[in-house]
Short mmCIF file of C-alpha atoms and ligand atoms in Angstrom, two decimals:
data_model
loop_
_atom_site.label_atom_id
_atom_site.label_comp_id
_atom_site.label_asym_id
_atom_site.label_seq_id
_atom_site.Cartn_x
_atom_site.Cartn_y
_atom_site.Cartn_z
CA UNK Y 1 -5.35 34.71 -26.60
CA UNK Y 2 -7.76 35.39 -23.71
CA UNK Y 3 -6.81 36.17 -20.58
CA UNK Y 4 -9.48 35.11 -17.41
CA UNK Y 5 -10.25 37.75 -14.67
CA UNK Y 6 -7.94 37.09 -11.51
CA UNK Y 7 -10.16 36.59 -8.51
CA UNK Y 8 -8.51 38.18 -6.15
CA UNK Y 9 -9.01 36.39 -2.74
CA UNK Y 10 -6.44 39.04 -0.94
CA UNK Y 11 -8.52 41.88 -2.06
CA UNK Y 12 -12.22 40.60 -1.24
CA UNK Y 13 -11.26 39.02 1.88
CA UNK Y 14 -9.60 42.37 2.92
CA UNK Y 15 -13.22 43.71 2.70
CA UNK Y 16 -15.13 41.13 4.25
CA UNK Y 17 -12.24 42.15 7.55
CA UNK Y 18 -13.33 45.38 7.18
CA UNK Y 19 -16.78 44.72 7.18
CA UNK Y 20 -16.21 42.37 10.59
CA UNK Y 21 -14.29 44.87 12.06
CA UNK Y 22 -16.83 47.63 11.52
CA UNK Y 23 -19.77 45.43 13.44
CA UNK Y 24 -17.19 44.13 16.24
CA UNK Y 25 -16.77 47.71 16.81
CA UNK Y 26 -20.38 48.56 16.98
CA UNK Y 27 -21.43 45.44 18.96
CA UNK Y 28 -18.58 46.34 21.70
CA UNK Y 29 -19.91 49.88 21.87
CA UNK Y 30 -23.63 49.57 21.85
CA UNK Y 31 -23.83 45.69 24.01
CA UNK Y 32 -20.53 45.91 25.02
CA UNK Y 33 -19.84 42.94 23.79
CA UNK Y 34 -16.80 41.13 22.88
CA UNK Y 35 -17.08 38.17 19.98
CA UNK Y 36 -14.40 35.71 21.25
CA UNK Y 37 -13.02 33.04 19.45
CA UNK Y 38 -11.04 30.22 21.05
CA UNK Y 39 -8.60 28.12 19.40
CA UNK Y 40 -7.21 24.89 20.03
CA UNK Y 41 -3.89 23.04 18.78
CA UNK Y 42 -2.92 19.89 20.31
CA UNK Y 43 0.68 18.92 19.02
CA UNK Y 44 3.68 20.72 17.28
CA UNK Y 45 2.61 20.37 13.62
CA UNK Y 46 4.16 23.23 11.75
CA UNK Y 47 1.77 24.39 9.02
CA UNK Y 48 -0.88 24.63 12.06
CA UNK Y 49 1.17 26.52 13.98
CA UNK Y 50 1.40 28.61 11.33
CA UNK Y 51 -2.41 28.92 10.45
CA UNK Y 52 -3.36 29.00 14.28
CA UNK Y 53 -1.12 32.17 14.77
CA UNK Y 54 -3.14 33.88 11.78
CA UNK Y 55 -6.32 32.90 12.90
CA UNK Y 56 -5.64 34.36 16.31
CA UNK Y 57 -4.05 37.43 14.45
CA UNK Y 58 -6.85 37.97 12.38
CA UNK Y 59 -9.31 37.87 15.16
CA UNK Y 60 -7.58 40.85 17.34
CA UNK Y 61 -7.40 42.99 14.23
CA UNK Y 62 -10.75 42.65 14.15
CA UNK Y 63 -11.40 43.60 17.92
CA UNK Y 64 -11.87 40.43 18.56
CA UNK Y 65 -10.91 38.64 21.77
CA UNK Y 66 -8.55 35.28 20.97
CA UNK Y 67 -7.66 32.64 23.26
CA UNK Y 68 -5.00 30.14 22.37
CA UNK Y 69 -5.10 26.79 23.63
CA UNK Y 70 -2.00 24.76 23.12
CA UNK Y 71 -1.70 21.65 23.97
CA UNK Y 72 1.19 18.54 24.19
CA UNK Y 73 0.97 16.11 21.20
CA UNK Y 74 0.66 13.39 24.01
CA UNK Y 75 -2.32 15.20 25.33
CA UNK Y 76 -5.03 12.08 26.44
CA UNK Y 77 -8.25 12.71 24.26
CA UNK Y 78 -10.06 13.25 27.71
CA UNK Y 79 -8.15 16.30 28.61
CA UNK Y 80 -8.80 17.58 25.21
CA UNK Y 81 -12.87 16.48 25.55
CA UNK Y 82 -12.68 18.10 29.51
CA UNK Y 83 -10.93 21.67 27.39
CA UNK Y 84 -13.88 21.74 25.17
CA UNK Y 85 -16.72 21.75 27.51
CA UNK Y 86 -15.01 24.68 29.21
CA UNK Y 87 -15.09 26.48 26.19
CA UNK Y 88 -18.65 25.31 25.23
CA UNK Y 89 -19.63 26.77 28.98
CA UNK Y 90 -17.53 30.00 28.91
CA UNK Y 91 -19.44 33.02 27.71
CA UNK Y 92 -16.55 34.93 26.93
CA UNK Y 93 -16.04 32.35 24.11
CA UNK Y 94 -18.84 32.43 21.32
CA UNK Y 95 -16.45 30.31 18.41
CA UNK Y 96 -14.70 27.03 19.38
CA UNK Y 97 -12.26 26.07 16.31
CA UNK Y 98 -9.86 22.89 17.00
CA UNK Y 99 -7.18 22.75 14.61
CA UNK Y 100 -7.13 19.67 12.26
CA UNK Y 101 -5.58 16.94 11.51
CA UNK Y 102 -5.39 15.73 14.92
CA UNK Y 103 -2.94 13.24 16.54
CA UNK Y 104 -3.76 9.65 15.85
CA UNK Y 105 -4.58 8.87 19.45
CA UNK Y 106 -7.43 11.06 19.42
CA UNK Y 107 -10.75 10.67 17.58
CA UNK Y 108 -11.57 13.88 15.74
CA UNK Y 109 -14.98 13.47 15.19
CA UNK Y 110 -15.58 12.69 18.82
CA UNK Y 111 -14.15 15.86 19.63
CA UNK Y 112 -16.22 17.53 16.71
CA UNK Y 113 -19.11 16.67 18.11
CA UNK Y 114 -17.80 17.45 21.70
CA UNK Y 115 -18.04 21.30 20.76
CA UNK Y 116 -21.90 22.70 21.03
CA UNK Y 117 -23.23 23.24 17.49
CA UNK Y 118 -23.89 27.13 17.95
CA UNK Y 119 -20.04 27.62 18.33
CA UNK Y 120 -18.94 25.24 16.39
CA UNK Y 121 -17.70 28.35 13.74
CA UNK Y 122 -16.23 25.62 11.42
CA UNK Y 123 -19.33 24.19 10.95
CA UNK Y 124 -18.23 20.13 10.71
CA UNK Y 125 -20.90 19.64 13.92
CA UNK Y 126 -23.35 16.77 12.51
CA UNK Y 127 -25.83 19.25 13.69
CA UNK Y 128 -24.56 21.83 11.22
CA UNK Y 129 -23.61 19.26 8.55
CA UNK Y 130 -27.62 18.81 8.57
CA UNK Y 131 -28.65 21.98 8.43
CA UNK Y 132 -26.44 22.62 5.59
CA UNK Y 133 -27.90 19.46 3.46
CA UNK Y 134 -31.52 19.98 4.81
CA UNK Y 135 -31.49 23.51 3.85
CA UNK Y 136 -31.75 25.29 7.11
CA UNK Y 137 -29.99 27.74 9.17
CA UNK Y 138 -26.21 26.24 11.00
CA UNK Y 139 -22.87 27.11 10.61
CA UNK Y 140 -21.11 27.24 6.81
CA UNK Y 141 -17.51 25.82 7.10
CA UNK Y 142 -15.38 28.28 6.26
CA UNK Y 143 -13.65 27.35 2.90
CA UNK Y 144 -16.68 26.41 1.04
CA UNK Y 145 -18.64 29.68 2.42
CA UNK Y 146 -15.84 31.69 1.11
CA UNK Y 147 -15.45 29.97 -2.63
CA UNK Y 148 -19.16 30.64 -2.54
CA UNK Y 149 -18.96 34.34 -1.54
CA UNK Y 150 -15.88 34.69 -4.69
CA UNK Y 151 -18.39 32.75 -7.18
CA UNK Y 152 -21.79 35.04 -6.44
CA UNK Y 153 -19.78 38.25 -6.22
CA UNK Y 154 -18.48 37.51 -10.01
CA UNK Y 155 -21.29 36.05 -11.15
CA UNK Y 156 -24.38 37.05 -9.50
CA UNK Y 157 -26.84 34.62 -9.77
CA UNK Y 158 -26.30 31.11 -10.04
CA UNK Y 159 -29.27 29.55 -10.79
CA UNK Y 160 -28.90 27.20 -13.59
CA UNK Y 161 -25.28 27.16 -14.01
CA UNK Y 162 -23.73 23.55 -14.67
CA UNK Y 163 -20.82 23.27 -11.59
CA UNK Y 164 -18.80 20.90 -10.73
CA UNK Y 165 -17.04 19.94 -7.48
CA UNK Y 166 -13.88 17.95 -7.87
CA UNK Y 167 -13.50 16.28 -4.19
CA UNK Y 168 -16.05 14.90 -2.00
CA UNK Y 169 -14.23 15.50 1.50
CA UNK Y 170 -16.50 16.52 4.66
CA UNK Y 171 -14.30 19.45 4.88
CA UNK Y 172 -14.82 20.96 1.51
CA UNK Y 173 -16.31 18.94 -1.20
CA UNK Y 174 -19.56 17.84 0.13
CA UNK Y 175 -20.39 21.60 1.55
CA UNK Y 176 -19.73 23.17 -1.79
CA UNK Y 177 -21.71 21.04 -3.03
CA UNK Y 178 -24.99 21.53 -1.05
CA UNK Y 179 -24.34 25.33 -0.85
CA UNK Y 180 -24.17 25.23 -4.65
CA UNK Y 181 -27.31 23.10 -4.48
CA UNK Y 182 -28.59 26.00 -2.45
CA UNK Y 183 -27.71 28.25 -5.13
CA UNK Y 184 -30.28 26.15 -7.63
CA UNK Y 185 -26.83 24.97 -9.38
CA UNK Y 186 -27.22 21.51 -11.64
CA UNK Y 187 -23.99 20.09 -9.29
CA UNK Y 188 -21.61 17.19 -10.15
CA UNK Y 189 -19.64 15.87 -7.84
CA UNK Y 190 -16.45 13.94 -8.92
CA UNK Y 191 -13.88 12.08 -6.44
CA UNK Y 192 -11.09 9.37 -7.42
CA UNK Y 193 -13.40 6.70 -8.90
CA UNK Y 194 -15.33 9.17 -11.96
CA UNK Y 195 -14.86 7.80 -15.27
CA UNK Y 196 -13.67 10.69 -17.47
CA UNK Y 197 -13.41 13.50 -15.13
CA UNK Y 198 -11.68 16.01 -17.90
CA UNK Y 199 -15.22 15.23 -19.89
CA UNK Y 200 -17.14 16.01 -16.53
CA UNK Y 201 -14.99 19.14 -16.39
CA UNK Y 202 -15.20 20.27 -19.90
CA UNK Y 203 -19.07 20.23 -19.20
CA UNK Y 204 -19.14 22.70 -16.26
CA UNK Y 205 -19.84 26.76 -16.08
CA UNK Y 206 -18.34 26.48 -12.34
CA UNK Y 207 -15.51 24.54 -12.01
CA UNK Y 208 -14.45 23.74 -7.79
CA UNK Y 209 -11.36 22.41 -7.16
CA UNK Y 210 -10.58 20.82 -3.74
CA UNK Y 211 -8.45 17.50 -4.71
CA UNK Y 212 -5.14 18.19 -3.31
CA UNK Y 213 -3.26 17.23 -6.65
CA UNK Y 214 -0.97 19.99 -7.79
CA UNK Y 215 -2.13 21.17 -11.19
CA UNK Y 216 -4.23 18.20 -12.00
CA UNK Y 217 -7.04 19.68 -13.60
CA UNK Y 218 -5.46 20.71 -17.19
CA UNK Y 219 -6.65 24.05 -19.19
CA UNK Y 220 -7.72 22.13 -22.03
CA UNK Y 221 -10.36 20.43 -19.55
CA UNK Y 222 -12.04 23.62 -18.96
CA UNK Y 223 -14.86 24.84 -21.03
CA UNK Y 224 -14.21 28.45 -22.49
CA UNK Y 225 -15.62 31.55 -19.80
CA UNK Y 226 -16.06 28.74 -16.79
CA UNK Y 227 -15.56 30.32 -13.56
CA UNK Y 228 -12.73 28.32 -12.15
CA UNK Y 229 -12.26 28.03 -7.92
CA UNK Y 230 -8.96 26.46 -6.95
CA UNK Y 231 -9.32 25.25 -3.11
CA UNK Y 232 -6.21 22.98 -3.23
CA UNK Y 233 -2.69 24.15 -1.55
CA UNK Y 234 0.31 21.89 -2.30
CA UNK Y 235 3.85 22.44 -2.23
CA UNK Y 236 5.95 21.74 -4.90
CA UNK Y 237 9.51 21.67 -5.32
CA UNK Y 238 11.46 23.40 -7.61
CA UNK Y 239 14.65 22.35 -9.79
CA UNK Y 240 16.98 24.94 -8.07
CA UNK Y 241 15.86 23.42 -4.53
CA UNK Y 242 13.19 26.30 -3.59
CA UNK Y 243 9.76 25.38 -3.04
CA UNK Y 244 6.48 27.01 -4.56
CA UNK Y 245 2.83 26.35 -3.76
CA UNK Y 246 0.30 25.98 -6.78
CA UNK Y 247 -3.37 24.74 -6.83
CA UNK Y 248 -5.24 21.88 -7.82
CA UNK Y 249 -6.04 23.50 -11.30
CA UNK Y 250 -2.63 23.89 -13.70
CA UNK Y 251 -3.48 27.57 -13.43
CA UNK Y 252 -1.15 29.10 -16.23
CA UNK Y 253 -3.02 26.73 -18.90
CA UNK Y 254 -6.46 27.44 -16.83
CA UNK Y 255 -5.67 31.28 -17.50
CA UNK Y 256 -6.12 31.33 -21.03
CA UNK Y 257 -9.26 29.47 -21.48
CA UNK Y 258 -11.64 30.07 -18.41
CA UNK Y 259 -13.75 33.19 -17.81
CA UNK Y 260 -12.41 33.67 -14.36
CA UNK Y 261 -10.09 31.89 -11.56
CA UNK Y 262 -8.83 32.60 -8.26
CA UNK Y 263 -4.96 32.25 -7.90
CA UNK Y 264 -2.62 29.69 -5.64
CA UNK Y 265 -2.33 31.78 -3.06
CA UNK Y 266 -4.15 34.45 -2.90
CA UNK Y 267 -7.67 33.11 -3.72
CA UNK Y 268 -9.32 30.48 -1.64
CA UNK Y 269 -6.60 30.87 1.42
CA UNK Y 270 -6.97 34.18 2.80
CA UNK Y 271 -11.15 34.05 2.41
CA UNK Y 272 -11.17 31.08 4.92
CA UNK Y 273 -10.15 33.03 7.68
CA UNK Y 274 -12.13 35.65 6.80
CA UNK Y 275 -14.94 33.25 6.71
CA UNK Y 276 -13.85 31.79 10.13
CA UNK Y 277 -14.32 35.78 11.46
CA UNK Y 278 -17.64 36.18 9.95
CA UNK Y 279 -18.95 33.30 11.84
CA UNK Y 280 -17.64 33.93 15.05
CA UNK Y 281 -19.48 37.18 14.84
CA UNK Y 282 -22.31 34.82 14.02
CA UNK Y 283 -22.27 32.83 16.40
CA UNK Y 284 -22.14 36.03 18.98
CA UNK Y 285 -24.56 37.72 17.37
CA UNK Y 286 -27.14 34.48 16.92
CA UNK Y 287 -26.34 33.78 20.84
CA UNK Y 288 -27.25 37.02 22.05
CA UNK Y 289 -30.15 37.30 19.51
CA UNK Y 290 -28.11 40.65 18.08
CA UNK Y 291 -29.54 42.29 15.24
CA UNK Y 292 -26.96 42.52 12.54
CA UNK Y 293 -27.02 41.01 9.22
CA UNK Y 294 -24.58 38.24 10.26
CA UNK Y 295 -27.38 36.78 12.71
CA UNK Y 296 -29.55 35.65 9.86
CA UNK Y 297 -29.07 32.60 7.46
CA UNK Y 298 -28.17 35.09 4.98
CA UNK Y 299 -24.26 35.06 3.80
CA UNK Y 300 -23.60 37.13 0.80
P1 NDP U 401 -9.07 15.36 0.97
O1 NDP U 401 -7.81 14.63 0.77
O2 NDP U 401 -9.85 15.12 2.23
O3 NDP U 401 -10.05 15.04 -0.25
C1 NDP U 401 -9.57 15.00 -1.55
C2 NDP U 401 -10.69 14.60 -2.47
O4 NDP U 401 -10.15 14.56 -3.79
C3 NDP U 401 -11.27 13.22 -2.17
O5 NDP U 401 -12.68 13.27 -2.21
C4 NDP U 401 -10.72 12.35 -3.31
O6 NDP U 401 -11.61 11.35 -3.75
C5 NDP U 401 -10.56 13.37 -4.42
N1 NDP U 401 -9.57 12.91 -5.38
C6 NDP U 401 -8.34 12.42 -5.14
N2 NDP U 401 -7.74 12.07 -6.29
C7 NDP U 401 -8.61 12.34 -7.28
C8 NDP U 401 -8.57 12.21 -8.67
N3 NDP U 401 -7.49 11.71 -9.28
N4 NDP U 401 -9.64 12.58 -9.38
C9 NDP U 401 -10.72 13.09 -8.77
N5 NDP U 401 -10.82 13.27 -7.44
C10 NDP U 401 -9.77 12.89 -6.71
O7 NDP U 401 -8.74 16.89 0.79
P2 NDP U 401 -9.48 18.23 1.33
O8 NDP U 401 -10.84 18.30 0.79
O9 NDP U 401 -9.26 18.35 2.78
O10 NDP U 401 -8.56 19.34 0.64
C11 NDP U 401 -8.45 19.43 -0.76
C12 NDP U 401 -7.41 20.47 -1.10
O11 NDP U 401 -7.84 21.72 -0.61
C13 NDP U 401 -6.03 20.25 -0.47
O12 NDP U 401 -5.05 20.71 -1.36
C14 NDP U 401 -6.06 21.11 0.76
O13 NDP U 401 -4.75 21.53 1.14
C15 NDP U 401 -6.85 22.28 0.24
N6 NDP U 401 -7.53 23.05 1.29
C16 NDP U 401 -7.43 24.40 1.20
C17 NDP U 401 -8.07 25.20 2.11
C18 NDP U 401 -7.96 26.68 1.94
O14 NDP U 401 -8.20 27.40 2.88
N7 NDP U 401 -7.67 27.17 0.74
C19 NDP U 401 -8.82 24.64 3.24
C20 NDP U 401 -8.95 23.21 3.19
C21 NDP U 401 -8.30 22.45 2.25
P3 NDP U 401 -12.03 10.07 -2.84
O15 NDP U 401 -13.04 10.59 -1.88
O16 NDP U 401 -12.61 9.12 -3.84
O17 NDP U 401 -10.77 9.59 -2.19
#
């Protein structure tokens, strides 16, 4: 039986840090500059609590400078609109990243579009949504950027391989898509409503995941040596009472059949933050017209 390469998320995006860490370094020293990135929670949802405290971690390990905004769940959308264009004015602050899902009360893509397109470092900005599709130069959200920087680093080249994205969310879906599109891929995209999505799977080199199913895509779906990305996180429950968190792709079946796959956790997860990093430094280094790599459109 064969046995797919393990992507190893942990291990690249522990890299990429390293890589951030080296140019925050050099950036403070030689502009003496700080890349800042500011984060904003509204409400006492757990799981963001959670992934706001390792953003925020992430970022002073990299030198970074973090700034926290928590506020209420009751928090009147204006207050949250009047935070914003602080942060969109404050040149200490060169990433603005509000923490989704929102509460109800208050319209997320109003505040999306609230923060100014050059620090919008998770890229959902119609502004950078267009660049993305139009083929120009914005801001890659995070997720897709990373499952992109996993796929060329095994792969190489794309050109001409047959991927597929299963999910068509603004989030994830529809950016993996383009930046595959980018990559000259021939790109399906399937959602709830495609007829025979295992036969759509079975046809695909690249295989995206981003549903939030737990194991839904099968093994046997998978055509033999595909490169297999699992975005999706869900938490399942076990029969002793514990609780375990798998992917989108069933990935002990997947293991045995595709080329390569990236584990739940440990493949998708920790490369989003690293992703969110690399564009803060982007979006310092584009703003004060720096000369580093990270500037340019360029993100592999
Ligand atoms: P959404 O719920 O916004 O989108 C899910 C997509 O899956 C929709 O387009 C939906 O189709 C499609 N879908 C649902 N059921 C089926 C089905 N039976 N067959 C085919 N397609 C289906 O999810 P997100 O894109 O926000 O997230 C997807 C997963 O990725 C989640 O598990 C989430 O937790 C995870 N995630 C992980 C991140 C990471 O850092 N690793 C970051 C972001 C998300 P339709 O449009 O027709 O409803």
């Amino acid at each position: 039986m064969t046995q797919a390469k393990i992507i190893d998320g942990t291990l690249f995006s522990a890299g990429l840090r390293d890589t951030i860490t080296e140019r925050v370094h050099h950036i403070r020293e030689t502009h003496h500059l700080v890349p800042g990135l500011a984060v904003v929670l509204v409400g006492e949802d757990p799981a963001s609590q959670v992934y706001v405290r390792n953003k925020n971690k992430r970022a002073a390990e990299c030198g970074m400078a973090s700034f926290e905004h928590v506020l209420p769940a009751d928090t009147p959308e204006a207050q949250v609109l009047t935070l914003i264009e602080g942060l969109n004015d404050d040149p200490d602050v060169h990433g603005i990243l509000v923490q989704l899902p929102l509460p109800r009360h208050i319209d997320s893509q109003k505040v999306i579009e609230a923060i100014r397109p050059d620090k919008d470092v998770d890229g959902f900005h119609p502004w950078n949504v267009g660049k993305l599709a139009s083929g120009g130069v914005g801001m890659i959200p995070c997720t897709p950027l990373g499952s992109l920087m996993m796929l060329k680093d095994h792969l190489g080249d794309l050109a001409g391989a047959r991927a597929i994205v299963v999910g068509r969310s603004n989030i994830v879906g529809k950016p993996m898509a383009h930046l595959l599109l980018r990559e000259s891929c021939t790109v399906t995209i399937a959602h709830s409503q495609t007829r025979d999505l295992a036969g759509e799977v079975a046809r695909a080199d690249i295989v995206v995941a981003a549903v939030g199913k737990a194991e839904m895509i099968r093994g046997a779906w998978i055509k033999p040596g595909a490169t297999v990305i699992d975005v999706g996180i869900n938490r399942i429950a076990l029969p002793d009472g514990k609780t375990r968190l798998v992917g989108d792709v069933a990935f002990a079946e997947a293991v045995t059949v595709a080329g390569a796959i990236t584990p739940v956790p440990g493949g998708v997860g920790p490369m989003t933050i690293a992703c969110l990093l690399r564009n803060t430094l982007t979006a310092c280094a584009r703003l004060h017209r720096l000369d580093i790599p990270e500037a340019e459109g360029r993100f592999v």
